[in-house]
Amino acid sequence: MQFSRLTVAVSLSSALLVTACTGADDPGTGASTSAPSAPADDSAATSDAAASTATGSTDAGSATTDVAAGTDDASSTTVAMTTDEGEAVLGVEEAEEVATRLLDARYEAYTAPADRLRAAQQTAYMATARTATEAEVRLRSELGLAEDAPAEELEPNVLAISREDGELPQLLLVQSVPESGVPLLHLMESRTGETEDFRIIWEASMLPGTELPTFDRRSVGTPVLRSGQGDLVEVPREALKKLATFVSFPQPEEDPGYETNGYAEAVRAAAQEQADAVAAQAGLREKNWLVSEDVKTLMFEDGSAFVIGSLLRDTTFSVNSDAVLTPPQSFLVFGEDSELTDEAVLRTSVFIGMHLPAEGQDGPPSVIAAREQLVDAWGS
């Protein structure tokens, strides 16, 4: 039996109107942004990963996953929050120039000729985001979908510039609004502190109806929580791990009480649809791992935080002893076996942005942005 859906891919382009505000342009004010609300019956749709509008990347096979991270003690923090005004690592004008350059490079990462494509992707992206972009472009090319690639020239709105704290990496959080009207968030990083070394390391679409709280003025810069918990209700890394467990399939009994704005429900619904489709031939399970090195935490003006990270999800079909699965062409872009009698595995990069409250603030941790991209597949 053929299984037609490769993996869940959250689609945020369905029937959404442009009502997002793009934040203040005045360097002396904070910037906030919100995503348009979805219709009541369409809070989070799903689509085939081969046709996903995701963009991103790093080598998934070499990504460092974190099953039990031991580097962050919940009782420690290396960021001293202070009322003294700081200074951003880049001036506002320079940050806008970097953001413009990288979004232009992002366009080239989808549209450059084949002989320059890899170089263009390396200029725009690094880490997990590059792997996802490379996989998406490869899928679209081999499936004849290249003309439908979500490549367009985007205008940046710099929301946050990391505050000078003597530490690396330096970070920029940028918003753009594609023609679809669904706001995109881009995290840009320089591991050396040199402006020419900034690359996009994370991208995700804002979920319908979500918004970001206000950051400090861009000239002052945004504090980065480098490790530990600070004054937050949870260690950022642990919050992402709990979410990773919560969206696994079958659904675990423990519910962390997070607000996922339709995301968890969409992921599990797609997994259940796949499981039902192959129930007579195979069992299905999904497990998510945190990519440890991708976790970044930017502080909002009110002391809460924007936690940014990525997961790797393996969707495993365990084939019954008397059955055969015939994979679709999308699977064969990565895998070689045209008939599977043991198992099939689909690997997806999942990009997550969460709002994590500070202690004493109302409301649970919530998922603000999400994006998924199939990056590998194999079986036997």
Short mmCIF file of C-alpha atoms in Angstrom, two decimals:
data_model
loop_
_atom_site.label_atom_id
_atom_site.label_comp_id
_atom_site.label_asym_id
_atom_site.label_seq_id
_atom_site.Cartn_x
_atom_site.Cartn_y
_atom_site.Cartn_z
CA MET A 1 0.00 0.00 0.00
CA GLN A 2 1.27 3.47 -0.80
CA PHE A 3 1.40 6.07 1.93
CA SER A 4 0.72 9.44 0.36
CA ARG A 5 1.54 11.87 3.14
CA LEU A 6 5.21 12.09 3.95
CA THR A 7 5.01 14.09 7.13
CA VAL A 8 3.07 16.89 8.71
CA ALA A 9 3.88 20.38 7.50
CA VAL A 10 2.02 23.25 9.10
CA SER A 11 0.58 25.51 6.41
CA LEU A 12 -0.08 29.05 7.51
CA SER A 13 -1.01 30.46 4.12
CA SER A 14 -4.63 29.40 4.09
CA ALA A 15 -7.16 32.19 3.76
CA LEU A 16 -5.26 34.64 5.94
CA LEU A 17 -5.56 38.39 5.46
CA VAL A 18 -2.75 40.86 5.95
CA THR A 19 -3.48 42.44 9.31
CA ALA A 20 -0.04 42.07 10.84
CA CYS A 21 1.62 45.16 12.21
CA THR A 22 5.31 45.31 11.43
CA GLY A 23 6.50 47.26 14.43
CA ALA A 24 7.95 50.72 14.86
CA ASP A 25 10.47 52.11 12.39
CA ASP A 26 11.73 54.70 14.87
CA PRO A 27 15.03 53.39 16.33
CA GLY A 28 14.08 54.96 19.63
CA THR A 29 11.02 52.79 20.17
CA GLY A 30 10.46 49.13 20.80
CA ALA A 31 9.02 46.90 18.07
CA SER A 32 6.16 44.47 18.32
CA THR A 33 4.48 42.30 15.75
CA SER A 34 1.40 40.16 15.40
CA ALA A 35 0.08 37.55 13.02
CA PRO A 36 -3.35 37.75 11.39
CA SER A 37 -6.12 35.72 12.91
CA ALA A 38 -7.32 32.64 11.08
CA PRO A 39 -10.96 31.74 10.50
CA ALA A 40 -12.42 29.86 13.44
CA ASP A 41 -12.45 26.57 11.54
CA ASP A 42 -8.94 26.94 10.11
CA SER A 43 -6.60 27.76 12.98
CA ALA A 44 -3.87 25.47 11.71
CA ALA A 45 -4.11 23.58 8.45
CA THR A 46 -1.75 20.83 7.31
CA SER A 47 -0.16 20.10 3.95
CA ASP A 48 2.19 17.61 2.29
CA ALA A 49 5.78 18.29 3.27
CA ALA A 50 6.91 18.00 -0.32
CA ALA A 51 4.81 21.06 -1.07
CA SER A 52 5.59 22.84 2.17
CA THR A 53 6.38 26.54 2.09
CA ALA A 54 9.10 26.08 4.68
CA THR A 55 12.58 27.42 4.18
CA GLY A 56 15.58 26.75 6.32
CA SER A 57 18.66 24.28 6.95
CA THR A 58 21.99 22.39 8.35
CA ASP A 59 23.01 18.84 7.84
CA ALA A 60 20.37 16.90 9.78
CA GLY A 61 22.64 13.90 9.89
CA SER A 62 25.31 15.88 11.70
CA ALA A 63 23.06 18.00 13.87
CA THR A 64 23.73 17.64 17.57
CA THR A 65 20.59 16.54 19.34
CA ASP A 66 19.93 16.99 23.02
CA VAL A 67 18.19 14.12 24.76
CA ALA A 68 19.28 15.08 28.24
CA ALA A 69 21.10 18.40 28.10
CA GLY A 70 23.41 18.80 31.04
CA THR A 71 24.78 22.26 30.40
CA ASP A 72 21.93 24.33 31.82
CA ASP A 73 21.25 24.21 35.51
CA ALA A 74 17.77 25.49 36.26
CA SER A 75 19.08 27.34 39.28
CA SER A 76 21.81 29.25 37.44
CA THR A 77 21.96 32.13 35.00
CA THR A 78 24.78 33.93 33.27
CA VAL A 79 22.78 37.00 32.29
CA ALA A 80 22.53 39.73 34.89
CA MET A 81 19.36 41.66 34.21
CA THR A 82 19.89 45.32 35.04
CA THR A 83 17.99 48.59 34.88
CA ASP A 84 21.04 50.30 33.39
CA GLU A 85 20.63 51.05 29.72
CA GLY A 86 22.95 49.09 27.48
CA GLU A 87 24.04 49.36 23.90
CA ALA A 88 23.17 47.16 20.95
CA VAL A 89 25.97 45.22 19.25
CA LEU A 90 25.08 46.96 15.98
CA GLY A 91 23.65 50.35 15.21
CA VAL A 92 20.10 50.31 13.88
CA GLU A 93 21.15 51.37 10.38
CA GLU A 94 23.90 48.75 10.24
CA ALA A 95 21.51 46.05 11.47
CA GLU A 96 19.02 46.98 8.77
CA GLU A 97 21.76 46.72 6.16
CA VAL A 98 22.68 43.23 7.40
CA ALA A 99 19.04 42.15 7.39
CA THR A 100 18.50 43.48 3.87
CA ARG A 101 21.62 41.71 2.61
CA LEU A 102 20.57 38.39 4.09
CA LEU A 103 17.00 38.54 2.82
CA ASP A 104 18.37 39.33 -0.64
CA ALA A 105 20.71 36.33 -0.25
CA ARG A 106 17.71 34.25 0.86
CA TYR A 107 16.01 35.03 -2.45
CA GLU A 108 19.14 33.89 -4.31
CA ALA A 109 19.19 30.67 -2.26
CA TYR A 110 16.00 29.66 -4.10
CA THR A 111 16.50 31.24 -7.51
CA ALA A 112 20.22 31.07 -8.37
CA PRO A 113 21.32 28.88 -11.30
CA ALA A 114 22.32 25.33 -10.39
CA ASP A 115 26.05 26.06 -10.58
CA ARG A 116 25.72 28.90 -8.06
CA LEU A 117 22.89 27.57 -5.92
CA ARG A 118 24.97 25.93 -3.18
CA ALA A 119 27.13 29.02 -2.77
CA ALA A 120 24.01 31.18 -2.57
CA GLN A 121 22.56 28.96 0.14
CA GLN A 122 25.80 29.15 2.12
CA THR A 123 25.76 32.94 1.85
CA ALA A 124 22.23 33.16 3.23
CA TYR A 125 21.99 30.32 5.74
CA MET A 126 23.91 28.17 8.16
CA ALA A 127 23.23 25.40 10.65
CA THR A 128 19.85 23.64 10.69
CA ALA A 129 18.26 26.35 8.55
CA ARG A 130 20.62 25.61 5.67
CA THR A 131 19.86 21.90 5.70
CA ALA A 132 16.14 22.61 5.51
CA THR A 133 16.56 25.03 2.62
CA GLU A 134 18.77 22.63 0.70
CA ALA A 135 16.25 19.83 1.23
CA GLU A 136 13.31 21.98 0.18
CA VAL A 137 15.00 23.20 -2.98
CA ARG A 138 16.04 19.65 -3.83
CA LEU A 139 12.50 18.35 -3.34
CA ARG A 140 10.98 21.09 -5.45
CA SER A 141 13.52 20.60 -8.22
CA GLU A 142 13.20 16.81 -8.45
CA LEU A 143 9.42 16.85 -8.17
CA GLY A 144 9.01 19.59 -10.77
CA LEU A 145 7.76 22.12 -8.25
CA ALA A 146 10.58 24.64 -8.52
CA GLU A 147 8.37 27.35 -9.99
CA ASP A 148 6.18 27.19 -6.88
CA ALA A 149 9.07 27.90 -4.53
CA PRO A 150 8.29 30.54 -1.89
CA ALA A 151 11.03 32.81 -3.18
CA GLU A 152 10.28 36.50 -3.24
CA GLU A 153 12.21 39.61 -2.41
CA LEU A 154 11.30 40.49 1.17
CA GLU A 155 11.59 43.75 3.07
CA PRO A 156 13.11 43.40 6.55
CA ASN A 157 11.84 44.91 9.75
CA VAL A 158 14.46 44.58 12.48
CA LEU A 159 12.64 43.77 15.71
CA ALA A 160 15.58 43.12 18.01
CA ILE A 161 19.36 43.55 18.09
CA SER A 162 21.24 41.70 20.80
CA ARG A 163 22.69 43.83 23.59
CA GLU A 164 26.44 44.09 24.04
CA ASP A 165 27.39 41.69 26.85
CA GLY A 166 30.86 40.62 25.76
CA GLU A 167 29.53 37.25 24.58
CA LEU A 168 28.96 35.58 21.23
CA PRO A 169 27.02 34.92 19.10
CA GLN A 170 25.45 38.22 18.17
CA LEU A 171 21.80 38.02 17.10
CA LEU A 172 19.23 39.89 15.02
CA LEU A 173 15.53 39.06 15.00
CA VAL A 174 13.89 40.23 11.80
CA GLN A 175 10.33 40.12 10.52
CA SER A 176 9.17 40.12 6.92
CA VAL A 177 5.70 39.85 5.43
CA PRO A 178 5.52 37.74 2.22
CA GLU A 179 2.81 38.16 -0.38
CA SER A 180 0.84 35.46 1.45
CA GLY A 181 0.39 37.92 4.28
CA VAL A 182 1.68 35.50 6.92
CA PRO A 183 4.50 37.19 8.85
CA LEU A 184 7.84 35.40 8.82
CA LEU A 185 10.39 35.66 11.61
CA HIS A 186 14.09 35.24 10.80
CA LEU A 187 16.84 34.81 13.38
CA MET A 188 20.23 35.94 12.12
CA GLU A 189 23.48 35.09 13.89
CA SER A 190 27.14 36.06 13.74
CA ARG A 191 29.36 33.64 15.62
CA THR A 192 32.40 35.89 15.25
CA GLY A 193 30.86 39.30 15.88
CA GLU A 194 31.74 40.38 12.33
CA THR A 195 28.84 41.75 10.29
CA GLU A 196 29.87 39.82 7.18
CA ASP A 197 29.49 36.58 9.13
CA PHE A 198 25.78 36.97 9.90
CA ARG A 199 23.66 34.17 8.50
CA ILE A 200 20.01 33.09 8.89
CA ILE A 201 19.91 30.22 11.40
CA TRP A 202 16.15 29.94 12.00
CA GLU A 203 12.94 30.89 10.21
CA ALA A 204 9.30 30.30 11.01
CA SER A 205 5.86 31.67 10.21
CA MET A 206 3.83 33.24 12.99
CA LEU A 207 0.79 31.23 13.96
CA PRO A 208 -2.61 32.83 13.34
CA GLY A 209 -3.67 35.27 16.02
CA THR A 210 -0.29 35.33 17.82
CA GLU A 211 1.81 38.35 18.65
CA LEU A 212 5.19 39.18 20.10
CA PRO A 213 5.51 41.39 23.16
CA THR A 214 7.67 44.50 22.91
CA PHE A 215 11.47 44.36 22.91
CA ASP A 216 13.68 47.08 24.36
CA ARG A 217 14.62 49.93 22.03
CA ARG A 218 16.86 48.68 19.27
CA SER A 219 19.59 51.21 20.05
CA VAL A 220 19.70 49.88 23.62
CA GLY A 221 19.65 46.28 22.45
CA THR A 222 17.90 43.13 23.63
CA PRO A 223 19.44 41.06 26.46
CA VAL A 224 20.25 37.46 25.53
CA LEU A 225 19.80 34.76 28.15
CA ARG A 226 22.90 32.69 27.44
CA SER A 227 22.16 29.86 29.87
CA GLY A 228 20.07 28.90 32.87
CA GLN A 229 16.59 30.08 33.80
CA GLY A 230 16.98 33.65 34.94
CA ASP A 231 13.61 34.93 36.15
CA LEU A 232 11.62 32.83 33.69
CA VAL A 233 9.04 30.24 34.74
CA GLU A 234 11.12 27.48 33.12
CA VAL A 235 14.57 26.86 31.69
CA PRO A 236 14.12 27.65 27.96
CA ARG A 237 15.79 24.43 26.88
CA GLU A 238 13.49 22.39 29.12
CA ALA A 239 10.40 24.15 27.78
CA LEU A 240 11.34 23.17 24.24
CA LYS A 241 11.98 19.59 25.35
CA LYS A 242 8.53 19.41 26.96
CA LEU A 243 6.97 20.69 23.76
CA ALA A 244 8.95 18.12 21.76
CA THR A 245 7.55 15.34 23.93
CA PHE A 246 4.03 16.75 23.86
CA VAL A 247 3.79 16.75 20.04
CA SER A 248 5.10 13.19 19.73
CA PHE A 249 2.81 10.39 18.52
CA PRO A 250 1.12 8.53 20.10
CA GLN A 251 0.26 11.43 22.37
CA PRO A 252 1.88 11.17 25.80
CA GLU A 253 -0.28 11.24 28.89
CA GLU A 254 1.52 14.22 30.45
CA ASP A 255 0.33 17.62 29.22
CA PRO A 256 2.67 20.54 30.05
CA GLY A 257 -0.24 22.97 29.87
CA TYR A 258 1.25 25.05 27.04
CA GLU A 259 -0.83 27.10 24.63
CA THR A 260 0.13 25.90 21.14
CA ASN A 261 -2.37 27.98 19.14
CA GLY A 262 -3.50 24.97 17.13
CA TYR A 263 -0.01 23.70 16.36
CA ALA A 264 0.05 20.56 18.53
CA GLU A 265 -3.44 19.61 17.39
CA ALA A 266 -2.43 19.94 13.73
CA VAL A 267 0.70 17.85 14.20
CA ARG A 268 -1.15 15.04 15.95
CA ALA A 269 -4.07 15.15 13.49
CA ALA A 270 -1.68 14.69 10.57
CA ALA A 271 0.12 11.86 12.36
CA GLN A 272 -3.20 10.17 13.10
CA GLU A 273 -4.24 10.52 9.44
CA GLN A 274 -1.01 8.83 8.35
CA ALA A 275 -1.40 6.10 10.96
CA ASP A 276 -4.97 5.41 9.87
CA ALA A 277 -3.95 5.28 6.20
CA VAL A 278 -1.42 2.48 6.76
CA ALA A 279 -2.99 0.77 9.78
CA ALA A 280 -3.39 -2.56 8.00
CA GLN A 281 0.20 -2.56 6.77
CA ALA A 282 2.29 -0.75 9.39
CA GLY A 283 2.37 0.96 12.75
CA LEU A 284 3.44 4.58 13.12
CA ARG A 285 5.27 6.46 15.84
CA GLU A 286 6.87 9.89 15.97
CA LYS A 287 9.60 11.16 18.25
CA ASN A 288 11.11 14.63 18.49
CA TRP A 289 14.58 15.63 19.68
CA LEU A 290 15.87 19.05 20.61
CA VAL A 291 18.79 20.36 18.55
CA SER A 292 20.77 21.68 21.49
CA GLU A 293 22.95 24.22 19.72
CA ASP A 294 19.97 25.94 18.09
CA VAL A 295 18.39 27.20 21.31
CA LYS A 296 18.48 31.01 21.63
CA THR A 297 16.60 33.18 24.14
CA LEU A 298 15.88 36.89 23.62
CA MET A 299 14.37 38.88 26.48
CA PHE A 300 11.33 41.09 26.06
CA GLU A 301 10.98 44.47 27.75
CA ASP A 302 8.63 43.04 30.38
CA GLY A 303 11.08 40.31 31.48
CA SER A 304 9.46 37.47 29.55
CA ALA A 305 11.35 35.80 26.72
CA PHE A 306 11.21 34.64 23.12
CA VAL A 307 12.68 31.14 23.04
CA ILE A 308 13.86 30.04 19.61
CA GLY A 309 14.93 26.53 18.70
CA SER A 310 14.64 23.56 16.39
CA LEU A 311 13.71 19.92 16.73
CA LEU A 312 14.36 16.84 14.66
CA ARG A 313 11.36 14.59 14.22
CA ASP A 314 11.59 10.99 13.06
CA THR A 315 8.33 9.53 11.76
CA THR A 316 8.79 5.75 11.69
CA PHE A 317 6.53 3.32 9.86
CA SER A 318 7.12 -0.22 11.17
CA VAL A 319 5.93 -2.55 8.40
CA ASN A 320 3.96 -5.67 9.34
CA SER A 321 5.59 -8.99 8.49
CA ASP A 322 3.15 -9.78 5.68
CA ALA A 323 2.95 -6.29 4.16
CA VAL A 324 4.81 -4.04 1.72
CA LEU A 325 4.81 -0.24 1.60
CA THR A 326 5.38 1.51 -1.71
CA PRO A 327 6.76 4.99 -1.05
CA PRO A 328 5.83 8.02 -3.17
CA GLN A 329 8.33 9.88 -5.34
CA SER A 330 8.87 12.43 -2.58
CA PHE A 331 10.33 9.68 -0.36
CA LEU A 332 12.55 8.46 -3.20
CA VAL A 333 14.22 11.87 -3.47
CA PHE A 334 16.09 10.82 -0.32
CA GLY A 335 15.56 7.05 0.02
CA GLU A 336 16.47 4.39 -2.56
CA ASP A 337 14.12 1.49 -1.77
CA SER A 338 10.98 1.41 -3.89
CA GLU A 339 9.44 -1.36 -1.76
CA LEU A 340 9.68 -1.35 2.01
CA THR A 341 9.14 -4.50 4.05
CA ASP A 342 10.80 -3.55 7.35
CA GLU A 343 10.44 0.17 8.10
CA ALA A 344 10.37 3.65 6.59
CA VAL A 345 11.69 6.71 8.40
CA LEU A 346 10.97 10.33 7.56
CA ARG A 347 13.10 13.04 9.19
CA THR A 348 11.71 16.53 9.56
CA SER A 349 13.31 19.72 10.82
CA VAL A 350 10.89 21.60 13.06
CA PHE A 351 11.45 25.28 13.84
CA ILE A 352 9.72 26.61 16.95
CA GLY A 353 9.36 30.04 18.56
CA MET A 354 7.83 30.21 22.05
CA HIS A 355 6.83 32.99 24.42
CA LEU A 356 8.04 32.06 27.90
CA PRO A 357 6.62 34.19 30.74
CA ALA A 358 8.64 35.46 33.65
CA GLU A 359 7.82 34.32 37.17
CA GLY A 360 4.71 36.05 38.45
CA GLN A 361 3.32 36.84 35.02
CA ASP A 362 -0.04 35.51 33.88
CA GLY A 363 -0.49 32.98 31.11
CA PRO A 364 1.24 29.74 30.13
CA PRO A 365 4.19 29.32 27.75
CA SER A 366 2.85 29.58 24.23
CA VAL A 367 3.94 28.69 20.72
CA ILE A 368 4.12 31.80 18.55
CA ALA A 369 5.78 30.54 15.38
CA ALA A 370 6.34 27.16 13.74
CA ARG A 371 7.63 25.70 10.50
CA GLU A 372 8.42 22.16 9.35
CA GLN A 373 10.46 20.78 6.47
CA LEU A 374 11.17 17.22 5.40
CA VAL A 375 14.97 16.86 5.20
CA ASP A 376 15.66 13.14 4.83
CA ALA A 377 14.05 9.72 4.36
CA TRP A 378 15.28 6.13 4.41
CA GLY A 379 13.96 2.62 4.77
CA SER A 380 14.41 -1.05 4.00
#
